[in-house]
Amino acid sequence: MHCLPFLFVILQAHKALPEEEFVDTTIKFAKNMIFECTYPGSDFISQAEWFKITVSGKNSMAIFSPKFGGLIRTDYISRVHFLNSSVTANDVSLFFRNASKADLGLYHCILQLFPLGRWEKVINVVQSDDFEIRVPSNSHMVSEPGKNVKFIFQPHMASPLKHVTWERIQPHQIDHLTSCNLNNGKSYGLKYQRKILTSCNQGMKSSSIVIHNVTASDSGFYQCCLTTNIGENETFVMRLTVTDAKTDHQIIFFMAGGAASFLLLVISIIIITYCCRRKKVSKALWDTQNQPSKNYARSGVPEQTQDCKEEDIYVNCPAFSQRPNPR
C-alpha cells in the first residue's frame, strides 16, 4: 500500500499552518463528530480552549478552567458540548453535533501548561471516504489488556531513510502518532491520547513504536510510512486486537453457566424418567395383588347375588307298607 494518499491529506492542511506545525488528527466529516483532546502528561494545566481556524484568524469555541469550569461560546452553544460529564483539565474533548459543510477545516485545542507553556493539538475535518477500507494489514497482533505492545518495521529498501511517520487509522479518523526527520534527528508528535514511545536516530535501519498498558480501545490499524533520500517509500500496516478482559470473563461465565444448566437438565430428565418407570412398576404390582380370586370348585355355575332369597327344598319319598316281622 502506498502512503502518499494519507500524506496528501495532511499536507493539504499544512498550507494553512506554519511550517513547523502538523495536523495531529484527520477526521471524516459527519453530522455528529468527536474532537479528542487529551493531554498524556501530568503537568499542571491552568486553562484549555478550542478554536476554529478561519481565513481571518481564530474563533473561540469553548474554554475550560479547573477553577471556573467550562464555557461554550454563543455561536456554538447549541451544537458543541464537552464530551465527558466530569470535565478535567487534561481531557477537554468536544462533541460536535448537527455539523454542516461550513464546519469543514481546522480546529485547535490549546492547553496552557505550567511550567512547560503551551501544548496544542490540531484537528482537520475533511470530506473523505472510510479510511479503514483502504488499509490492508500486513500482519495481525493480539494482546491482553495491560501489556506493552511493540510495532517494528524493517524496510526492504537499501537507501538511507529520510522520514518516518506512524499513524493510527480508524474508520472515522486518522491519528498522527509521531514523525521523525532522520536528517536532523528531530521527531514530532506524541500528542496522541496514549503515550507512545519511539526513536528517531540518524542511520537507523528500522522503525518502531511502543504502546504501554494497552486497552481494548487501542485496537485498530497502525501504519508506518518510510521515505528514503532518493524518494522511495514503503508502507507497513499492523492490525492490533486487544481482548477485553471483562468480555472474556463474561464469556467464560456464560459458558460455565450454560454447561451447568445443560447438566442440570440432563440430571432432571434422568430423575423424572426413573420416577416414571418406578411408578409404572409399582402400579403393575398393586394391580396384580388386588385381582379377585377365582372359585374353581363351582366352575361354570353362576354366582348368586345377595338379593337372591333362599328357597325351601322338598323331597318326595315313596310310602312303604309295614309288614310284621316273621318270627
mmCIF file of C-alpha atoms in Angstrom, residues 20-300:
data_model
loop_
_atom_site.group_PDB
_atom_site.id
_atom_site.type_symbol
_atom_site.label_atom_id
_atom_site.label_comp_id
_atom_site.label_asym_id
_atom_site.label_seq_id
_atom_site.Cartn_x
_atom_site.Cartn_y
_atom_site.Cartn_z
ATOM 1 C CA GLU A 20 6.705 23.746 11.939
ATOM 2 C CA GLU A 21 3.143 22.566 12.736
ATOM 3 C CA PHE A 22 1.426 19.361 11.624
ATOM 4 C CA VAL A 23 -2.103 18.008 11.670
ATOM 5 C CA ASP A 24 -2.425 15.642 14.611
ATOM 6 C CA THR A 25 -5.804 14.117 13.700
ATOM 7 C CA THR A 26 -7.744 13.991 10.438
ATOM 8 C CA ILE A 27 -11.477 13.384 10.943
ATOM 9 C CA LYS A 28 -14.025 12.251 8.402
ATOM 10 C CA PHE A 29 -16.836 14.788 8.142
ATOM 11 C CA ALA A 30 -20.104 13.646 9.698
ATOM 12 C CA LYS A 31 -23.223 15.199 11.175
ATOM 13 C CA ASN A 32 -22.035 14.233 14.657
ATOM 14 C CA MET A 33 -18.305 14.172 15.430
ATOM 15 C CA ILE A 34 -15.972 13.808 18.396
ATOM 16 C CA PHE A 35 -12.906 16.023 18.721
ATOM 17 C CA GLU A 36 -10.485 14.275 21.053
ATOM 18 C CA CYS A 37 -8.096 16.372 23.096
ATOM 19 C CA THR A 38 -6.418 14.577 25.992
ATOM 20 C CA TYR A 39 -3.086 15.638 27.407
ATOM 21 C CA PRO A 40 -0.993 12.493 28.095
ATOM 22 C CA GLY A 41 1.308 14.119 30.660
ATOM 23 C CA SER A 42 0.890 15.013 34.318
ATOM 24 C CA ASP A 43 1.784 18.733 34.156
ATOM 25 C CA PHE A 44 -0.475 21.308 35.763
ATOM 26 C CA ILE A 45 -3.000 22.751 33.272
ATOM 27 C CA SER A 46 -4.316 26.211 34.073
ATOM 28 C CA GLN A 47 -6.612 26.609 31.061
ATOM 29 C CA ALA A 48 -7.833 24.829 27.912
ATOM 30 C CA GLU A 49 -9.503 26.418 24.878
ATOM 31 C CA TRP A 50 -10.870 25.314 21.500
ATOM 32 C CA PHE A 51 -10.553 27.437 18.346
ATOM 33 C CA LYS A 52 -11.910 27.189 14.791
ATOM 34 C CA ILE A 53 -9.341 28.354 12.211
ATOM 35 C CA THR A 54 -10.777 30.680 9.574
ATOM 36 C CA VAL A 55 -9.348 32.883 6.861
ATOM 37 C CA SER A 56 -9.497 35.869 9.194
ATOM 38 C CA GLY A 57 -7.970 34.113 12.189
ATOM 39 C CA LYS A 58 -9.109 32.021 15.175
ATOM 40 C CA ASN A 59 -12.648 31.924 16.534
ATOM 41 C CA SER A 60 -13.005 30.759 20.125
ATOM 42 C CA MET A 61 -15.486 27.886 20.545
ATOM 43 C CA ALA A 62 -15.172 26.691 24.138
ATOM 44 C CA ILE A 63 -12.983 27.300 27.158
ATOM 45 C CA PHE A 64 -12.332 25.368 30.353
ATOM 46 C CA SER A 65 -10.630 26.306 33.585
ATOM 47 C CA PRO A 66 -10.111 23.995 36.593
ATOM 48 C CA LYS A 67 -11.097 26.931 38.784
ATOM 49 C CA PHE A 68 -14.080 28.400 36.889
ATOM 50 C CA GLY A 69 -15.346 25.390 34.910
ATOM 51 C CA GLY A 70 -16.382 25.193 31.263
ATOM 52 C CA LEU A 71 -17.967 27.741 28.934
ATOM 53 C CA ILE A 72 -19.344 27.320 25.396
ATOM 54 C CA ARG A 73 -19.262 30.400 23.171
ATOM 55 C CA THR A 74 -22.555 31.793 21.866
ATOM 56 C CA ASP A 75 -22.029 30.733 18.221
ATOM 57 C CA TYR A 76 -21.580 27.086 19.284
ATOM 58 C CA ILE A 77 -23.732 26.808 22.407
ATOM 59 C CA SER A 78 -26.402 24.696 20.692
ATOM 60 C CA ARG A 79 -24.004 22.440 18.758
ATOM 61 C CA VAL A 80 -20.987 21.814 20.994
ATOM 62 C CA HIS A 81 -20.554 20.410 24.472
ATOM 63 C CA PHE A 82 -17.752 18.797 26.419
ATOM 64 C CA LEU A 83 -17.776 15.047 25.875
ATOM 65 C CA ASN A 84 -17.223 13.987 29.482
ATOM 66 C CA SER A 85 -19.770 14.893 32.127
ATOM 67 C CA SER A 86 -16.963 15.453 34.639
ATOM 68 C CA VAL A 87 -14.546 17.539 32.587
ATOM 69 C CA THR A 88 -10.942 17.588 33.750
ATOM 70 C CA ALA A 89 -8.167 19.887 32.671
ATOM 71 C CA ASN A 90 -6.267 17.170 30.792
ATOM 72 C CA ASP A 91 -9.362 15.892 28.895
ATOM 73 C CA VAL A 92 -11.372 18.581 27.133
ATOM 74 C CA SER A 93 -12.702 16.509 24.226
ATOM 75 C CA LEU A 94 -15.682 18.014 22.413
ATOM 76 C CA PHE A 95 -18.827 16.505 20.926
ATOM 77 C CA PHE A 96 -19.877 18.349 17.755
ATOM 78 C CA ARG A 97 -23.474 17.795 16.564
ATOM 79 C CA ASN A 98 -25.551 18.989 13.584
ATOM 80 C CA ALA A 99 -22.437 19.843 11.591
ATOM 81 C CA SER A 100 -22.623 21.273 8.078
ATOM 82 C CA LYS A 101 -20.100 21.711 5.280
ATOM 83 C CA ALA A 102 -19.284 25.114 6.730
ATOM 84 C CA ASP A 103 -17.690 23.251 9.643
ATOM 85 C CA LEU A 104 -15.017 21.646 7.452
ATOM 86 C CA GLY A 105 -11.498 22.799 8.200
ATOM 87 C CA LEU A 106 -9.010 23.122 11.029
ATOM 88 C CA TYR A 107 -9.549 23.194 14.798
ATOM 89 C CA HIS A 108 -7.056 23.861 17.563
ATOM 90 C CA CYS A 109 -7.120 22.561 21.110
ATOM 91 C CA ILE A 110 -4.709 24.669 23.180
ATOM 92 C CA LEU A 111 -3.682 23.896 26.753
ATOM 93 C CA GLN A 112 -1.699 26.225 28.996
ATOM 94 C CA LEU A 113 0.807 24.127 30.982
ATOM 95 C CA PHE A 114 2.981 25.049 33.909
ATOM 96 C CA PRO A 115 5.939 25.264 33.628
ATOM 97 C CA LEU A 116 6.162 23.943 30.023
ATOM 98 C CA GLY A 117 3.985 26.607 28.425
ATOM 99 C CA ARG A 118 1.602 25.919 25.543
ATOM 100 C CA TRP A 119 0.555 22.500 24.278
ATOM 101 C CA GLU A 120 -1.519 22.336 21.091
ATOM 102 C CA LYS A 121 -3.359 19.723 19.109
ATOM 103 C CA VAL A 122 -4.511 20.365 15.532
ATOM 104 C CA ILE A 123 -7.575 18.599 14.078
ATOM 105 C CA ASN A 124 -8.594 18.705 10.426
ATOM 106 C CA VAL A 125 -12.157 17.839 9.352
ATOM 107 C CA VAL A 126 -12.261 16.662 5.726
ATOM 108 C CA GLN A 127 -14.736 15.120 3.323
ATOM 109 C CA SER A 128 -13.377 11.662 2.666
ATOM 110 C CA ASP A 129 -14.342 8.030 2.337
ATOM 111 C CA ASP A 130 -13.972 5.453 5.072
ATOM 112 C CA PHE A 131 -10.261 5.470 5.923
ATOM 113 C CA GLU A 132 -10.129 1.908 7.187
ATOM 114 C CA ILE A 133 -11.450 0.308 3.990
ATOM 115 C CA ARG A 134 -8.282 1.247 2.093
ATOM 116 C CA VAL A 135 -5.959 -0.304 4.645
ATOM 117 C CA PRO A 136 -4.973 -3.964 4.100
ATOM 118 C CA SER A 137 -2.963 -5.211 7.064
ATOM 119 C CA ASN A 138 0.403 -6.935 6.601
ATOM 120 C CA SER A 139 0.109 -8.787 9.907
ATOM 121 C CA HIS A 140 -2.132 -9.170 12.923
ATOM 122 C CA MET A 141 -1.175 -8.945 16.604
ATOM 123 C CA VAL A 142 -3.342 -9.988 19.560
ATOM 124 C CA SER A 143 -2.603 -8.724 23.056
ATOM 125 C CA GLU A 144 -4.124 -8.848 26.504
ATOM 126 C CA PRO A 145 -5.082 -5.643 28.346
ATOM 127 C CA GLY A 146 -2.297 -4.070 30.401
ATOM 128 C CA LYS A 147 0.526 -5.372 28.216
ATOM 129 C CA ASN A 148 3.124 -3.308 26.349
ATOM 130 C CA VAL A 149 2.805 -3.659 22.578
ATOM 131 C CA LYS A 150 5.715 -3.003 20.220
ATOM 132 C CA PHE A 151 5.374 -2.498 16.472
ATOM 133 C CA ILE A 152 8.598 -2.744 14.481
ATOM 134 C CA PHE A 153 9.069 -2.298 10.723
ATOM 135 C CA GLN A 154 12.198 -3.406 8.862
ATOM 136 C CA PRO A 155 12.005 -1.927 5.336
ATOM 137 C CA HIS A 156 13.322 -3.708 2.251
ATOM 138 C CA MET A 157 14.783 -0.528 0.771
ATOM 139 C CA ALA A 158 18.572 -0.279 0.765
ATOM 140 C CA SER A 159 18.773 3.522 0.590
ATOM 141 C CA PRO A 160 19.135 5.523 3.837
ATOM 142 C CA LEU A 161 15.865 6.530 5.457
ATOM 143 C CA LYS A 162 14.885 10.195 5.426
ATOM 144 C CA HIS A 163 11.436 10.395 7.001
ATOM 145 C CA VAL A 164 9.315 8.038 9.126
ATOM 146 C CA THR A 165 5.661 8.516 10.080
ATOM 147 C CA TRP A 166 3.442 6.392 12.321
ATOM 148 C CA GLU A 167 -0.343 6.737 12.254
ATOM 149 C CA ARG A 168 -3.370 5.017 13.714
ATOM 150 C CA ILE A 169 -6.156 4.544 11.163
ATOM 151 C CA GLN A 170 -9.802 4.154 12.161
ATOM 152 C CA PRO A 171 -12.961 4.215 10.016
ATOM 153 C CA HIS A 172 -13.728 7.806 11.031
ATOM 154 C CA GLN A 173 -10.291 9.328 11.626
ATOM 155 C CA ILE A 174 -6.510 9.126 11.245
ATOM 156 C CA ASP A 175 -4.409 9.913 14.317
ATOM 157 C CA HIS A 176 -0.875 11.110 13.703
ATOM 158 C CA LEU A 177 1.296 9.369 16.316
ATOM 159 C CA THR A 178 4.807 10.513 15.505
ATOM 160 C CA SER A 179 7.009 11.826 12.705
ATOM 161 C CA CYS A 180 10.774 11.545 12.502
ATOM 162 C CA ASN A 181 13.124 13.521 10.268
ATOM 163 C CA LEU A 182 16.274 11.415 10.243
ATOM 164 C CA ASN A 183 18.362 14.117 8.525
ATOM 165 C CA ASN A 184 18.288 16.278 11.643
ATOM 166 C CA GLY A 185 17.216 13.651 14.184
ATOM 167 C CA LYS A 186 14.093 15.580 15.208
ATOM 168 C CA SER A 187 10.743 13.979 15.891
ATOM 169 C CA TYR A 188 7.277 15.449 16.089
ATOM 170 C CA GLY A 189 4.095 14.080 17.527
ATOM 171 C CA LEU A 190 3.381 12.481 20.884
ATOM 172 C CA LYS A 191 0.067 14.390 21.077
ATOM 173 C CA TYR A 192 -1.967 11.220 20.877
ATOM 174 C CA GLN A 193 -4.101 10.496 23.949
ATOM 175 C CA ARG A 194 -1.963 7.422 24.702
ATOM 176 C CA LYS A 195 1.752 7.617 25.495
ATOM 177 C CA ILE A 196 3.800 6.462 22.525
ATOM 178 C CA LEU A 197 7.482 5.556 22.845
ATOM 179 C CA THR A 198 9.556 5.827 19.668
ATOM 180 C CA SER A 199 13.095 6.515 18.460
ATOM 181 C CA CYS A 200 14.473 8.951 15.911
ATOM 182 C CA ASN A 201 18.171 8.368 15.268
ATOM 183 C CA GLN A 202 20.222 9.077 12.189
ATOM 184 C CA GLY A 203 21.228 5.971 10.299
ATOM 185 C CA MET A 204 18.621 3.683 11.851
ATOM 186 C CA LYS A 205 17.569 0.783 9.612
ATOM 187 C CA SER A 206 14.143 0.137 11.108
ATOM 188 C CA SER A 207 11.409 1.996 12.970
ATOM 189 C CA SER A 208 9.321 1.002 15.949
ATOM 190 C CA ILE A 209 6.794 2.350 18.438
ATOM 191 C CA VAL A 210 5.738 1.046 21.849
ATOM 192 C CA ILE A 211 2.293 1.486 23.397
ATOM 193 C CA HIS A 212 2.252 0.929 27.164
ATOM 194 C CA ASN A 213 -0.611 -0.676 29.086
ATOM 195 C CA VAL A 214 -2.868 -1.221 26.099
ATOM 196 C CA THR A 215 -6.635 -1.396 26.489
ATOM 197 C CA ALA A 216 -9.455 -2.605 24.250
ATOM 198 C CA SER A 217 -9.811 0.951 22.897
ATOM 199 C CA ASP A 218 -6.305 0.675 21.358
ATOM 200 C CA SER A 219 -7.483 -1.980 18.913
ATOM 201 C CA GLY A 220 -7.242 -0.963 15.258
ATOM 202 C CA PHE A 221 -4.839 -0.406 12.377
ATOM 203 C CA TYR A 222 -1.384 1.149 12.807
ATOM 204 C CA GLN A 223 0.530 2.331 9.769
ATOM 205 C CA CYS A 224 4.180 3.196 9.225
ATOM 206 C CA CYS A 225 5.297 5.160 6.150
ATOM 207 C CA LEU A 226 9.015 5.402 5.365
ATOM 208 C CA THR A 227 10.705 7.592 2.757
ATOM 209 C CA THR A 228 14.327 7.421 1.586
ATOM 210 C CA ASN A 229 16.651 10.190 0.443
ATOM 211 C CA ILE A 230 16.083 9.246 -3.191
ATOM 212 C CA GLY A 231 12.272 9.402 -2.894
ATOM 213 C CA GLU A 232 11.464 5.734 -2.414
ATOM 214 C CA ASN A 233 8.693 4.935 0.023
ATOM 215 C CA GLU A 234 7.344 1.832 1.731
ATOM 216 C CA THR A 235 4.370 1.231 3.990
ATOM 217 C CA PHE A 236 3.740 -1.271 6.762
ATOM 218 C CA VAL A 237 0.294 -1.826 8.310
ATOM 219 C CA MET A 238 -0.262 -3.764 11.530
ATOM 220 C CA ARG A 239 -3.653 -4.714 12.930
ATOM 221 C CA LEU A 240 -3.894 -4.816 16.712
ATOM 222 C CA THR A 241 -6.616 -6.595 18.661
ATOM 223 C CA VAL A 242 -6.700 -6.109 22.429
ATOM 224 C CA THR A 243 -9.021 -8.571 24.099
ATOM 225 C CA ASP A 244 -11.385 -7.099 26.644
ATOM 226 C CA ALA A 245 -10.798 -8.857 29.972
ATOM 227 C CA LYS A 246 -14.368 -8.155 31.133
ATOM 228 C CA THR A 247 -15.779 -9.617 27.953
ATOM 229 C CA ASP A 248 -13.600 -12.722 28.280
ATOM 230 C CA HIS A 249 -14.741 -13.224 31.851
ATOM 231 C CA GLN A 250 -18.345 -12.829 30.798
ATOM 232 C CA ILE A 251 -17.913 -15.352 28.003
ATOM 233 C CA ILE A 252 -16.338 -17.843 30.408
ATOM 234 C CA PHE A 253 -19.123 -17.178 32.915
ATOM 235 C CA PHE A 254 -21.862 -17.724 30.338
ATOM 236 C CA MET A 255 -20.163 -20.856 29.007
ATOM 237 C CA ALA A 256 -19.855 -22.276 32.524
ATOM 238 C CA GLY A 257 -23.433 -21.301 33.285
ATOM 239 C CA GLY A 258 -24.641 -22.905 30.070
ATOM 240 C CA ALA A 259 -22.756 -26.134 30.804
ATOM 241 C CA ALA A 260 -24.163 -26.218 34.344
ATOM 242 C CA SER A 261 -27.697 -25.609 33.053
ATOM 243 C CA PHE A 262 -27.330 -28.387 30.476
ATOM 244 C CA LEU A 263 -26.007 -30.801 33.113
ATOM 245 C CA LEU A 264 -28.889 -29.896 35.435
ATOM 246 C CA LEU A 265 -31.361 -30.506 32.614
ATOM 247 C CA VAL A 266 -29.871 -33.939 31.861
ATOM 248 C CA ILE A 267 -29.972 -34.924 35.558
ATOM 249 C CA SER A 268 -33.589 -33.727 35.811
ATOM 250 C CA ILE A 269 -34.588 -35.804 32.771
ATOM 251 C CA ILE A 270 -32.892 -38.892 34.229
ATOM 252 C CA ILE A 271 -34.618 -38.426 37.600
ATOM 253 C CA ILE A 272 -38.032 -37.864 36.008
ATOM 254 C CA THR A 273 -37.623 -40.911 33.736
ATOM 255 C CA TYR A 274 -36.573 -43.080 36.686
ATOM 256 C CA CYS A 275 -39.522 -41.923 38.806
ATOM 257 C CA CYS A 276 -41.993 -42.564 35.976
ATOM 258 C CA ARG A 277 -40.712 -46.089 35.385
ATOM 259 C CA ARG A 278 -40.771 -46.861 39.095
ATOM 260 C CA LYS A 279 -44.340 -45.621 39.346
ATOM 261 C CA LYS A 280 -45.408 -47.853 36.466
ATOM 262 C CA VAL A 281 -43.802 -50.933 38.079
ATOM 263 C CA SER A 282 -45.438 -50.186 41.436
ATOM 264 C CA LYS A 283 -48.852 -49.824 39.815
ATOM 265 C CA ALA A 284 -48.460 -53.096 37.978
ATOM 266 C CA LEU A 285 -47.592 -54.924 41.225
ATOM 267 C CA TRP A 286 -50.536 -53.328 43.009
ATOM 268 C CA ASP A 287 -52.981 -54.372 40.293
ATOM 269 C CA THR A 288 -51.682 -57.961 40.392
ATOM 270 C CA GLN A 289 -52.030 -58.285 44.157
ATOM 271 C CA ASN A 290 -55.584 -56.930 44.226
ATOM 272 C CA GLN A 291 -57.192 -59.052 41.463
ATOM 273 C CA PRO A 292 -60.365 -61.095 42.695
ATOM 274 C CA SER A 293 -59.697 -64.828 43.359
ATOM 275 C CA LYS A 294 -61.465 -67.349 41.107
ATOM 276 C CA ASN A 295 -63.671 -70.288 42.532
ATOM 277 C CA TYR A 296 -62.654 -73.268 40.522
ATOM 278 C CA ALA A 297 -64.846 -75.671 42.632
ATOM 279 C CA ARG A 298 -68.035 -74.272 41.094
ATOM 280 C CA SER A 299 -66.761 -73.692 37.674
ATOM 281 C CA GLY A 300 -69.444 -72.864 35.211
#
